[in-house]
């Protein structure tokens, strides 16, 4: 029996160990059971280099046109990578480029397993983070102040109007200065994406900022969120979603004793920091799903982790590896199920749910990779290889079909 996926999805291939896993997952868990076409974009770092990185933008635009994409982890080149792969330059982060084109928000959700208890006892359900991915400190200008002088913030209107100036500091000696910004458009898109996600998942939505201190910048985020929530009030209520605003420090204090089952919308920096805390608190980076959602509903699914470089070098030396493919499998099932939803093909969604269940049962049944064996309860003294784990998932899946 093969299940047919009606519309092609955008497939974005990547680098190193995740590229190896990518092929194994397709060959052993998907293609034997499903008939699907992909629009294939190869983001291998050397192919990005050959195309002057044009392939990355093309892949993003393909998702914008076709609605659903799935992405393998990719190298963001630094100086060492430029030498290693003989690149022309340090190409920008592919995820940054794709996010920019889709104007999207990244949602990260942990996969919960019975035998991988979260470090935080009260966490019973996933805590999803929605991270604003534009501006703030990630698009800043900084000055290392060499000595006495005045630090100022200046806005010069394009229409020739009078500039607005604020004195930041009168420096008596050396120091440091930073300027950050955000835009109404980006904050509004972010709020809308979060509200959409909360409605779809029927989840409470939290947003937190530091508006007691930052009475203009952070308050601007708070007010835009509230305006967007007000526009969707009845839809949120009907779906069982809700909205809660609080101070960021209060949110952190509450999260640590919350049972979960919420979407936490975070400003860019908070989302960066808090998503790493949650990933490690919930067990492993390899259990973290990630989806980029545009304000108009296009979605790109991926694993939250990187290319697992160290495992790849071991693989190249011919050593056996134990790399966890869970998040990569869930990226594929997420994308294919979303396609099934848009196409109205319930058999596609059904297959994806069975494959996800097969992964969970395999791990809960005691077959897991090294990263999980370390944190499992009861502790495991043996672990599966990269390939062995995928085969064990396939055996479980076969029982369900
Ligand atoms: P990483 O690939 O996520 O790996 C960090 C460490 O976490 C690994 O060395 C491994 O620990 C563990 N780990 C992560 N995923 C695992 C998995 N599936 N199974 C088992 N263990 C796993 O991050 P990185 O080493 O910082 O970055 C490597 C490359 O990935 C970089 O070139 C970076 O640019 C890129 N990156 C890409 C993305 C993306 O495309 N979304 C995201 C992050 C990083 P042990 O070595 O201790 O086993
Ligand atoms: Mg981070």
XYZ file of C-alpha atoms and ligand atoms in Angstrom:
450
model
C 0.000 0.000 0.000
C 1.406 3.415 -0.853
C -0.150 6.648 0.304
C -0.147 9.505 -2.144
C 0.697 13.066 -1.134
C -1.129 15.253 -3.643
C 0.953 18.441 -3.657
C 4.761 18.612 -3.677
C 6.535 19.924 -0.593
C 9.711 21.991 -0.607
C 12.665 19.861 0.508
C 15.765 21.688 1.747
C 18.778 19.434 2.160
C 21.673 20.368 4.417
C 25.028 19.425 5.900
C 27.101 16.875 7.781
C 25.509 14.264 10.061
C 21.992 15.585 9.596
C 22.403 15.154 5.821
C 23.240 11.473 6.400
C 20.204 11.048 8.676
C 18.032 12.913 6.174
C 18.684 10.319 3.485
C 18.179 7.378 5.874
C 14.837 8.746 7.067
C 13.619 9.239 3.510
C 14.846 5.875 2.258
C 13.695 3.739 5.164
C 10.724 5.477 6.798
C 9.012 7.499 4.070
C 9.605 6.395 0.477
C 8.671 2.716 1.020
C 5.216 3.790 2.240
C 4.435 7.094 0.595
C 4.442 8.486 -2.868
C 5.412 12.133 -2.772
C 7.192 14.671 -4.886
C 9.494 17.325 -3.545
C 10.879 20.555 -4.936
C 14.488 19.897 -3.962
C 16.902 22.645 -2.886
C 20.409 21.636 -1.925
C 21.733 23.908 0.827
C 24.930 21.926 1.285
C 27.409 24.646 2.216
C 29.455 24.143 -0.962
C 26.380 24.365 -3.159
C 25.384 27.594 -1.422
C 28.912 28.778 -2.161
C 28.713 27.812 -5.847
C 25.380 29.624 -6.267
C 26.546 32.734 -4.348
C 23.925 31.690 -1.781
C 21.105 32.275 -4.291
C 19.804 28.752 -3.665
C 18.861 29.741 -0.094
C 16.641 32.615 -1.177
C 15.136 30.440 -3.933
C 14.245 27.770 -1.384
C 12.559 30.341 0.848
C 10.563 31.768 -2.058
C 9.489 28.244 -3.005
C 8.026 27.814 0.493
C 6.257 31.156 0.114
C 4.678 29.875 -3.141
C 3.936 26.268 -2.192
C 3.091 26.664 1.496
C 5.030 23.829 3.125
C 8.725 23.061 3.453
C 11.000 20.756 5.421
C 14.595 21.681 6.159
C 17.702 19.759 7.175
C 20.206 21.468 9.505
C 22.827 23.566 7.724
C 26.236 25.001 8.547
C 26.378 28.721 9.250
C 29.938 29.325 8.079
C 32.486 30.978 10.360
C 36.172 31.486 9.559
C 37.003 27.849 10.361
C 34.247 26.599 8.040
C 35.457 28.857 5.222
C 38.846 27.112 5.463
C 37.377 23.641 5.940
C 35.132 23.808 2.861
C 37.151 26.273 0.763
C 34.316 28.830 0.654
C 34.363 32.234 -1.019
C 33.063 33.942 2.109
C 31.183 33.538 5.406
C 27.707 33.234 3.905
C 24.913 34.375 6.216
C 22.849 31.972 8.308
C 20.411 30.169 5.963
C 17.786 30.178 8.702
C 18.169 33.937 9.035
C 17.731 34.384 5.274
C 14.661 32.124 5.149
C 13.103 33.786 8.203
C 13.672 37.179 6.633
C 11.931 36.212 3.370
C 8.993 34.464 5.048
C 8.806 37.141 7.778
C 8.199 34.255 10.083
C 8.128 33.365 13.745
C 9.901 30.256 15.003
C 7.969 27.993 17.363
C 9.903 25.381 19.325
C 8.145 22.511 21.022
C 9.692 19.631 22.987
C 8.611 16.025 22.426
C 7.705 14.496 25.810
C 8.510 10.867 26.568
C 7.582 8.793 29.629
C 11.115 7.602 30.274
C 12.830 10.930 29.652
C 11.641 12.968 32.629
C 12.072 16.754 32.376
C 14.634 18.141 34.811
C 11.881 20.356 36.205
C 9.425 18.128 38.082
C 6.340 20.265 37.464
C 6.675 20.210 33.657
C 4.071 17.696 32.462
C 3.139 19.152 29.077
C 5.195 20.895 26.405
C 6.114 24.537 26.871
C 6.245 26.017 23.392
C 8.399 29.060 22.713
C 7.523 31.541 19.990
C 10.609 33.626 19.349
C 10.452 36.972 17.625
C 13.215 36.707 15.049
C 13.771 40.306 13.991
C 15.751 43.195 15.400
C 16.648 44.151 18.976
C 20.208 43.253 19.905
C 20.570 41.024 16.789
C 20.537 44.049 14.513
C 22.295 46.549 16.721
C 25.028 49.146 16.408
C 27.608 49.384 19.141
C 30.366 51.773 20.046
C 33.205 51.100 22.418
C 33.509 54.529 23.954
C 37.209 55.461 24.156
C 36.969 58.292 26.667
C 34.936 61.259 27.945
C 32.111 62.473 25.703
C 28.360 62.393 25.091
C 26.380 59.362 23.921
C 23.175 60.271 22.074
C 20.236 58.638 20.345
C 19.117 60.552 17.241
C 16.188 60.012 14.880
C 16.210 62.051 11.661
C 12.786 62.145 9.953
C 12.816 61.375 6.215
C 10.475 64.315 5.557
C 13.071 66.826 6.674
C 11.408 67.450 10.033
C 13.246 68.325 13.215
C 15.458 65.422 14.481
C 14.554 63.833 17.821
C 17.496 63.551 20.222
C 17.932 61.794 23.567
C 21.011 61.977 25.686
C 21.974 58.463 26.746
C 25.004 59.219 28.847
C 27.563 61.892 29.569
C 30.702 59.712 29.736
C 33.386 60.769 32.206
C 35.682 58.008 30.955
C 35.723 54.910 28.714
C 32.564 52.808 28.390
C 30.258 51.199 25.868
C 27.139 52.239 23.943
C 24.450 50.345 22.018
C 21.562 51.235 19.691
C 18.752 48.782 18.908
C 15.469 48.982 17.029
C 12.352 47.155 15.949
C 9.491 47.905 13.562
C 5.747 48.035 14.027
C 5.295 45.758 11.013
C 7.550 43.035 12.400
C 6.111 43.144 15.920
C 2.575 42.976 14.552
C 3.426 39.980 12.317
C 5.008 38.304 15.320
C 1.921 38.871 17.468
C -0.355 37.618 14.667
C 1.726 34.445 14.138
C 1.619 33.698 17.867
C -2.130 34.271 18.074
C -2.636 31.998 15.022
C -0.530 29.268 16.631
C -2.386 29.572 19.959
C -5.743 29.315 18.196
C -4.656 26.290 16.108
C -3.245 24.502 19.152
C -6.029 25.735 21.491
C -3.371 26.943 23.904
C -2.992 29.774 26.371
C -0.663 32.434 24.951
C 1.725 34.290 27.249
C 3.718 37.357 26.376
C 6.169 39.035 28.702
C 8.422 42.065 28.526
C 10.117 44.512 30.880
C 7.768 47.448 30.417
C 8.305 48.756 33.947
C 11.878 49.644 32.994
C 11.572 50.117 29.245
C 8.480 52.316 29.215
C 8.662 53.012 25.469
C 10.484 50.131 23.735
C 9.104 47.161 25.661
C 5.764 48.885 26.208
C 5.442 49.213 22.414
C 5.581 45.404 22.102
C 3.056 45.007 24.941
C 0.587 47.439 23.361
C 0.804 45.926 19.864
C 0.269 42.439 21.282
C -2.797 43.642 23.162
C -4.225 45.340 20.050
C -3.804 42.183 17.964
C -5.303 40.019 20.716
C -8.299 42.363 20.952
C -8.918 41.920 17.206
C -9.079 38.131 17.617
C -10.831 37.980 20.968
C -13.885 35.981 19.909
C -11.881 33.586 17.744
C -9.453 32.944 20.581
C -12.266 32.370 23.039
C -14.097 29.978 20.698
C -10.983 27.838 20.224
C -10.096 27.716 23.919
C -7.024 29.912 23.525
C -6.410 32.763 25.973
C -3.961 35.611 26.507
C -1.868 36.566 29.513
C 0.607 39.417 29.790
C 3.111 39.710 32.596
C 6.614 40.978 33.351
C 9.428 38.842 31.941
C 10.877 38.048 35.387
C 7.436 37.061 36.647
C 6.990 34.846 33.562
C 10.306 33.088 34.252
C 9.328 32.500 37.880
C 5.954 31.094 36.820
C 7.332 28.878 34.016
C 9.601 27.041 36.415
C 6.639 25.832 38.471
C 4.082 25.518 35.669
C 2.781 22.218 34.298
C 3.188 23.397 30.673
C 0.760 23.249 27.789
C 1.274 26.920 26.922
C 2.759 29.033 24.156
C 5.263 31.540 25.482
C 5.852 34.403 23.036
C 9.305 35.861 23.650
C 11.155 38.912 22.441
C 14.198 38.002 20.346
C 16.827 37.785 23.083
C 14.517 36.169 25.639
C 13.535 33.544 23.054
C 17.158 32.781 22.206
C 18.081 32.221 25.839
C 14.889 30.587 27.082
C 14.585 28.100 24.211
C 18.004 26.669 25.087
C 17.017 26.409 28.739
C 13.783 24.610 27.842
C 15.482 22.268 25.325
C 17.960 21.067 27.879
C 15.339 21.006 30.670
C 13.083 18.774 28.584
C 15.857 16.223 27.947
C 17.739 16.703 24.688
C 18.142 19.062 21.759
C 17.250 16.089 19.574
C 13.743 16.062 21.080
C 13.044 19.665 20.115
C 10.767 20.373 17.150
C 10.920 23.672 15.346
C 8.530 25.267 12.883
C 8.732 28.618 11.139
C 5.269 30.098 10.574
C 4.702 33.104 8.333
C 1.915 35.579 9.155
C -0.029 34.150 6.187
C 0.361 30.522 7.262
C 3.270 29.126 5.216
C 5.286 26.686 7.297
C 8.813 25.342 7.326
C 9.553 22.383 9.611
C 12.995 21.463 10.936
C 14.858 19.983 13.869
C 16.034 22.572 16.394
C 19.556 21.131 16.580
C 22.514 21.743 14.264
C 24.447 19.485 11.917
C 25.974 17.426 14.792
C 29.463 18.066 13.488
C 31.400 15.889 15.960
C 29.326 12.819 15.064
C 29.904 13.515 11.360
C 33.688 13.513 11.783
C 33.392 10.171 13.609
C 31.200 8.885 10.762
C 33.789 9.996 8.179
C 36.462 8.038 10.074
C 34.269 4.959 9.740
C 33.310 4.899 13.433
C 29.800 3.846 14.497
C 27.687 6.796 15.566
C 24.659 7.165 17.800
C 22.910 10.260 16.504
C 19.286 10.833 17.414
C 17.031 11.246 14.355
C 13.823 11.967 16.317
C 13.572 15.688 15.564
C 14.444 15.100 11.896
C 11.692 12.475 11.586
C 9.221 14.848 13.258
C 10.234 17.607 10.848
C 9.190 15.348 7.955
C 5.960 14.187 9.625
C 5.147 17.776 10.556
C 5.560 18.940 6.965
C 3.767 15.988 5.363
C 0.882 16.176 7.853
C 0.526 19.904 7.204
C 0.417 19.127 3.471
C -2.229 16.478 4.200
C -4.227 19.062 6.144
C -4.087 21.568 3.274
C -4.861 18.891 0.664
C -7.600 17.287 2.767
C -5.935 13.860 2.620
C -6.558 12.210 5.982
C -4.570 9.071 5.061
C -1.413 11.211 4.844
C -2.048 12.709 8.284
C -2.836 9.256 9.645
C 0.474 7.829 8.363
C 2.422 10.720 9.914
C 0.782 10.175 13.307
C 1.621 6.456 13.127
C 5.250 7.185 12.331
C 5.455 9.648 15.237
C 3.876 7.062 17.550
C 6.401 4.475 16.308
C 9.283 6.797 17.266
C 7.850 7.443 20.724
C 7.128 3.761 21.397
C 10.608 2.770 20.218
C 12.228 5.108 22.752
C 9.754 4.330 25.517
C 10.367 0.645 24.791
C 14.049 1.170 25.653
C 15.669 1.507 22.217
C 17.312 4.911 22.130
C 20.440 6.760 21.063
C 23.260 7.723 23.417
C 22.052 11.283 24.113
C 18.851 9.886 25.636
C 20.380 6.814 27.298
C 22.333 9.275 29.457
C 19.200 10.979 30.800
C 16.678 8.149 30.698
C 14.788 6.844 33.744
C 15.563 4.038 34.370
C 19.122 4.694 33.144
C 20.176 2.635 30.108
C 23.641 1.123 29.807
C 23.255 0.270 26.123
C 22.235 2.423 23.221
C 21.301 2.131 19.552
C 23.413 3.239 16.605
C 22.190 5.977 14.264
C 21.137 3.378 11.729
C 19.878 0.817 14.276
C 17.498 3.325 15.815
C 15.919 4.131 12.459
C 15.523 0.406 11.710
C 13.861 -0.142 15.100
C 11.413 2.674 14.306
C 10.674 1.059 10.944
C 9.908 -2.291 12.637
C 7.425 -0.568 14.972
C 5.879 1.298 12.096
C 5.412 -1.923 10.107
C 3.330 -3.335 12.991
C 0.958 -0.381 12.701
C 0.349 -0.460 8.952
P 24.601 20.883 17.212
O 24.859 20.353 15.871
O 23.189 21.036 17.615
O 25.343 19.924 18.235
C 25.690 20.266 19.559
C 25.852 18.989 20.394
O 24.559 18.565 20.827
C 26.395 17.810 19.615
O 27.792 17.830 19.558
C 25.808 16.641 20.354
O 26.506 16.415 21.562
C 24.427 17.160 20.721
N 23.415 16.871 19.673
C 22.765 17.757 18.880
N 21.905 17.118 18.091
C 22.009 15.810 18.371
C 21.371 14.655 17.863
N 20.465 14.723 16.885
N 21.715 13.452 18.384
C 22.626 13.374 19.364
N 23.255 14.436 19.883
C 22.952 15.643 19.392
O 25.284 22.319 17.399
P 26.766 22.842 17.076
O 27.770 21.748 17.267
O 26.866 24.077 17.852
O 26.729 23.248 15.558
C 27.163 22.415 14.471
C 26.820 23.104 13.160
O 25.406 23.205 13.051
C 27.367 24.522 13.042
O 28.044 24.654 11.804
C 26.163 25.428 13.108
O 26.305 26.520 12.253
C 25.052 24.522 12.637
N 23.716 24.806 13.219
C 22.652 24.739 12.362
C 21.354 24.898 12.845
C 20.210 24.795 11.880
O 20.416 24.642 10.691
N 18.994 24.862 12.347
C 21.140 25.113 14.213
C 22.248 25.153 15.070
C 23.527 24.980 14.558
P 27.732 15.383 21.726
O 28.746 15.812 20.709
O 28.151 15.602 23.148
O 27.217 14.011 21.447
Mg 20.368 30.258 21.857
